[in-house]
PDB file of C-alpha atoms in Angstrom:
ATOM      1  CA  GLN A   1     -84.848 -26.813  17.142  1.00  0.00           C
ATOM      2  CA  VAL A   2     -87.245 -25.475  19.759  1.00  0.00           C
ATOM      3  CA  GLN A   3     -87.326 -27.525  22.928  1.00  0.00           C
ATOM      4  CA  LEU A   4     -88.977 -27.185  26.306  1.00  0.00           C
ATOM      5  CA  VAL A   5     -88.154 -30.005  28.695  1.00  0.00           C
ATOM      6  CA  GLU A   6     -89.992 -30.254  31.992  1.00  0.00           C
ATOM      7  CA  SER A   7     -88.677 -32.130  34.999  1.00  0.00           C
ATOM      8  CA  GLY A   8     -89.334 -32.459  38.708  1.00  0.00           C
ATOM      9  CA  GLY A   9     -92.708 -34.122  38.712  1.00  0.00           C
ATOM     10  CA  GLY A  10     -93.541 -37.095  40.882  1.00  0.00           C
ATOM     11  CA  LEU A  11     -95.697 -38.493  43.654  1.00  0.00           C
ATOM     12  CA  VAL A  12     -96.151 -36.404  46.785  1.00  0.00           C
ATOM     13  CA  GLN A  13     -98.466 -36.488  49.754  1.00  0.00           C
ATOM     14  CA  ALA A  14    -101.097 -33.836  50.253  1.00  0.00           C
ATOM     15  CA  GLY A  15     -99.579 -30.800  51.913  1.00  0.00           C
ATOM     16  CA  GLY A  16     -96.182 -31.486  50.402  1.00  0.00           C
ATOM     17  CA  SER A  17     -94.061 -29.540  47.938  1.00  0.00           C
ATOM     18  CA  LEU A  18     -92.514 -30.013  44.528  1.00  0.00           C
ATOM     19  CA  ARG A  19     -90.423 -27.816  42.270  1.00  0.00           C
ATOM     20  CA  LEU A  20     -90.877 -28.193  38.546  1.00  0.00           C
ATOM     21  CA  SER A  21     -88.260 -26.996  36.088  1.00  0.00           C
ATOM     22  CA  CYS A  22     -88.528 -26.315  32.382  1.00  0.00           C
ATOM     23  CA  ALA A  23     -85.341 -25.967  30.344  1.00  0.00           C
ATOM     24  CA  ALA A  24     -85.643 -24.072  27.073  1.00  0.00           C
ATOM     25  CA  SER A  25     -83.504 -24.169  23.949  1.00  0.00           C
ATOM     26  CA  GLY A  26     -83.739 -23.249  20.300  1.00  0.00           C
ATOM     27  CA  PHE A  27     -85.439 -19.882  20.718  1.00  0.00           C
ATOM     28  CA  GLN A  28     -84.899 -16.537  22.447  1.00  0.00           C
ATOM     29  CA  PHE A  29     -86.018 -17.369  25.957  1.00  0.00           C
ATOM     30  CA  SER A  30     -85.515 -13.816  27.238  1.00  0.00           C
ATOM     31  CA  ARG A  31     -88.015 -12.510  24.693  1.00  0.00           C
ATOM     32  CA  CYS A  32     -90.790 -14.813  25.793  1.00  0.00           C
ATOM     33  CA  ALA A  33     -93.434 -14.756  28.452  1.00  0.00           C
ATOM     34  CA  MET A  34     -93.490 -18.173  30.084  1.00  0.00           C
ATOM     35  CA  ALA A  35     -96.382 -20.078  31.564  1.00  0.00           C
ATOM     36  CA  TRP A  36     -97.382 -23.293  33.238  1.00  0.00           C
ATOM     37  CA  PHE A  37    -100.538 -25.165  32.348  1.00  0.00           C
ATOM     38  CA  ARG A  38    -101.894 -28.448  33.614  1.00  0.00           C
ATOM     39  CA  GLN A  39    -104.227 -31.133  32.373  1.00  0.00           C
ATOM     40  CA  ALA A  40    -105.996 -33.667  34.525  1.00  0.00           C
ATOM     41  CA  PRO A  41    -107.467 -36.871  33.046  1.00  0.00           C
ATOM     42  CA  GLY A  42    -110.661 -36.149  31.156  1.00  0.00           C
ATOM     43  CA  LYS A  43    -110.299 -32.402  31.524  1.00  0.00           C
ATOM     44  CA  GLU A  44    -109.161 -29.582  29.314  1.00  0.00           C
ATOM     45  CA  ARG A  45    -105.737 -28.059  29.681  1.00  0.00           C
ATOM     46  CA  GLU A  46    -105.930 -25.176  32.133  1.00  0.00           C
ATOM     47  CA  PHE A  47    -103.775 -22.184  32.941  1.00  0.00           C
ATOM     48  CA  VAL A  48    -101.804 -22.310  36.182  1.00  0.00           C
ATOM     49  CA  GLY A  49     -99.601 -19.237  36.099  1.00  0.00           C
ATOM     50  CA  ALA A  50     -97.345 -17.072  33.976  1.00  0.00           C
ATOM     51  CA  ILE A  51     -94.340 -14.799  34.225  1.00  0.00           C
ATOM     52  CA  SER A  52     -93.891 -11.801  31.966  1.00  0.00           C
ATOM     53  CA  ARG A  53     -91.129 -11.379  29.445  1.00  0.00           C
ATOM     54  CA  SER A  54     -89.518  -8.736  31.720  1.00  0.00           C
ATOM     55  CA  ARG A  55     -89.734 -11.276  34.612  1.00  0.00           C
ATOM     56  CA  ALA A  56     -91.150  -8.432  36.714  1.00  0.00           C
ATOM     57  CA  SER A  57     -94.728  -9.695  36.821  1.00  0.00           C
ATOM     58  CA  THR A  58     -96.465 -12.954  37.576  1.00  0.00           C
ATOM     59  CA  TYR A  59    -100.075 -14.019  37.383  1.00  0.00           C
ATOM     60  CA  TYR A  60    -101.812 -17.085  38.793  1.00  0.00           C
ATOM     61  CA  THR A  61    -105.124 -18.776  38.569  1.00  0.00           C
ATOM     62  CA  ASP A  62    -107.118 -18.347  41.766  1.00  0.00           C
ATOM     63  CA  SER A  63    -106.865 -21.969  42.857  1.00  0.00           C
ATOM     64  CA  VAL A  64    -103.069 -21.821  43.212  1.00  0.00           C
ATOM     65  CA  LYS A  65    -102.542 -18.279  44.483  1.00  0.00           C
ATOM     66  CA  GLY A  66    -100.496 -18.258  47.644  1.00  0.00           C
ATOM     67  CA  ARG A  67     -99.339 -21.855  47.059  1.00  0.00           C
ATOM     68  CA  PHE A  68     -97.492 -21.773  43.731  1.00  0.00           C
ATOM     69  CA  THR A  69     -94.690 -19.458  42.623  1.00  0.00           C
ATOM     70  CA  ILE A  70     -93.254 -19.014  39.142  1.00  0.00           C
ATOM     71  CA  SER A  71     -89.740 -17.774  38.556  1.00  0.00           C
ATOM     72  CA  ALA A  72     -87.353 -17.691  35.620  1.00  0.00           C
ATOM     73  CA  ASP A  73     -83.607 -17.576  35.118  1.00  0.00           C
ATOM     74  CA  ASN A  74     -82.694 -16.061  31.759  1.00  0.00           C
ATOM     75  CA  ASP A  75     -79.045 -17.102  32.073  1.00  0.00           C
ATOM     76  CA  LYS A  76     -80.056 -20.732  32.511  1.00  0.00           C
ATOM     77  CA  LYS A  77     -83.012 -20.408  30.123  1.00  0.00           C
ATOM     78  CA  THR A  78     -85.150 -22.142  32.697  1.00  0.00           C
ATOM     79  CA  VAL A  79     -88.547 -21.453  34.219  1.00  0.00           C
ATOM     80  CA  TYR A  80     -89.596 -22.909  37.545  1.00  0.00           C
ATOM     81  CA  LEU A  81     -92.843 -23.685  39.299  1.00  0.00           C
ATOM     82  CA  GLN A  82     -92.515 -24.007  43.053  1.00  0.00           C
ATOM     83  CA  MET A  83     -95.573 -25.767  44.416  1.00  0.00           C
ATOM     84  CA  SER A  84     -96.411 -26.045  48.079  1.00  0.00           C
ATOM     85  CA  GLY A  85     -99.483 -26.997  50.058  1.00  0.00           C
ATOM     86  CA  LEU A  86    -100.297 -29.495  47.342  1.00  0.00           C
ATOM     87  CA  LYS A  87    -103.802 -30.890  47.158  1.00  0.00           C
ATOM     88  CA  ALA A  88    -105.251 -33.956  45.464  1.00  0.00           C
ATOM     89  CA  GLU A  89    -106.913 -31.666  42.922  1.00  0.00           C
ATOM     90  CA  ASP A  90    -103.482 -30.465  41.796  1.00  0.00           C
ATOM     91  CA  THR A  91    -102.875 -33.903  40.287  1.00  0.00           C
ATOM     92  CA  ALA A  92    -102.266 -33.442  36.567  1.00  0.00           C
ATOM     93  CA  VAL A  93     -99.694 -33.394  33.831  1.00  0.00           C
ATOM     94  CA  TYR A  94     -97.938 -30.034  34.022  1.00  0.00           C
ATOM     95  CA  TYR A  95     -96.756 -28.311  30.867  1.00  0.00           C
ATOM     96  CA  CYS A  96     -94.575 -25.283  30.376  1.00  0.00           C
ATOM     97  CA  ALA A  97     -95.196 -22.997  27.443  1.00  0.00           C
ATOM     98  CA  ALA A  98     -93.498 -20.038  25.804  1.00  0.00           C
ATOM     99  CA  ARG A  99     -95.020 -17.012  24.126  1.00  0.00           C
ATOM    100  CA  PRO A 100     -92.775 -14.676  22.128  1.00  0.00           C
ATOM    101  CA  THR A 101     -93.975 -11.160  22.979  1.00  0.00           C
ATOM    102  CA  ILE A 102     -93.065  -7.508  23.031  1.00  0.00           C
ATOM    103  CA  LEU A 103     -92.532  -5.964  26.449  1.00  0.00           C
ATOM    104  CA  THR A 104     -95.959  -4.324  26.603  1.00  0.00           C
ATOM    105  CA  THR A 105     -97.980  -7.422  25.738  1.00  0.00           C
ATOM    106  CA  PRO A 106    -100.298  -8.396  28.594  1.00  0.00           C
ATOM    107  CA  MET A 107     -99.864 -11.879  29.990  1.00  0.00           C
ATOM    108  CA  SER A 108    -102.236 -14.449  28.593  1.00  0.00           C
ATOM    109  CA  THR A 109    -104.077 -17.372  30.143  1.00  0.00           C
ATOM    110  CA  GLU A 110    -105.061 -18.824  26.756  1.00  0.00           C
ATOM    111  CA  VAL A 111    -103.548 -22.035  25.429  1.00  0.00           C
ATOM    112  CA  SER A 112    -103.766 -20.715  21.870  1.00  0.00           C
ATOM    113  CA  ASP A 113    -101.525 -17.731  22.645  1.00  0.00           C
ATOM    114  CA  TYR A 114     -98.501 -19.880  23.438  1.00  0.00           C
ATOM    115  CA  ALA A 115     -96.292 -20.959  20.544  1.00  0.00           C
ATOM    116  CA  TYR A 116     -94.000 -23.511  22.145  1.00  0.00           C
ATOM    117  CA  TRP A 117     -94.843 -26.376  24.486  1.00  0.00           C
ATOM    118  CA  GLY A 118     -93.057 -29.024  26.458  1.00  0.00           C
ATOM    119  CA  GLN A 119     -94.060 -32.669  26.685  1.00  0.00           C
ATOM    120  CA  GLY A 120     -95.248 -32.406  30.265  1.00  0.00           C
ATOM    121  CA  THR A 121     -94.376 -33.896  33.629  1.00  0.00           C
ATOM    122  CA  GLN A 122     -96.773 -35.847  35.834  1.00  0.00           C
ATOM    123  CA  VAL A 123     -97.601 -34.564  39.297  1.00  0.00           C
ATOM    124  CA  THR A 124     -99.607 -36.892  41.522  1.00  0.00           C
ATOM    125  CA  VAL A 125    -100.789 -35.797  44.942  1.00  0.00           C
ATOM    126  CA  SER A 126    -102.009 -38.526  47.244  1.00  0.00           C
ATOM    127  CA  SER A 127    -104.599 -37.652  49.866  1.00  0.00           C
TER     128      SER A 127
END
């Protein structure tokens, strides 16, 4: 059974930091590109960042570049999102997602390209 379980969300003041984790099971984690998306109330789910299957490359949406960092541990089958310099506009439910790929597949920012999803974890940034 495929599972992605996010944790680490919570309430933080603007300027603070949080580290989200996403534990994977039931599929070949090392053969997947991994990504984080977020969805604020009344808005569509949006791409935050991704890490390639090789774990050698990362890509971020402009609004989080320099503040957020994605990493992955294949032994632990876990992907992380380190968030710093948090802003009120970062408030959202954060989802991790997995995309089985071959090594040469470019990273994707599209929701529809990701096969597996977690249930999400709430991040609230107070200003």
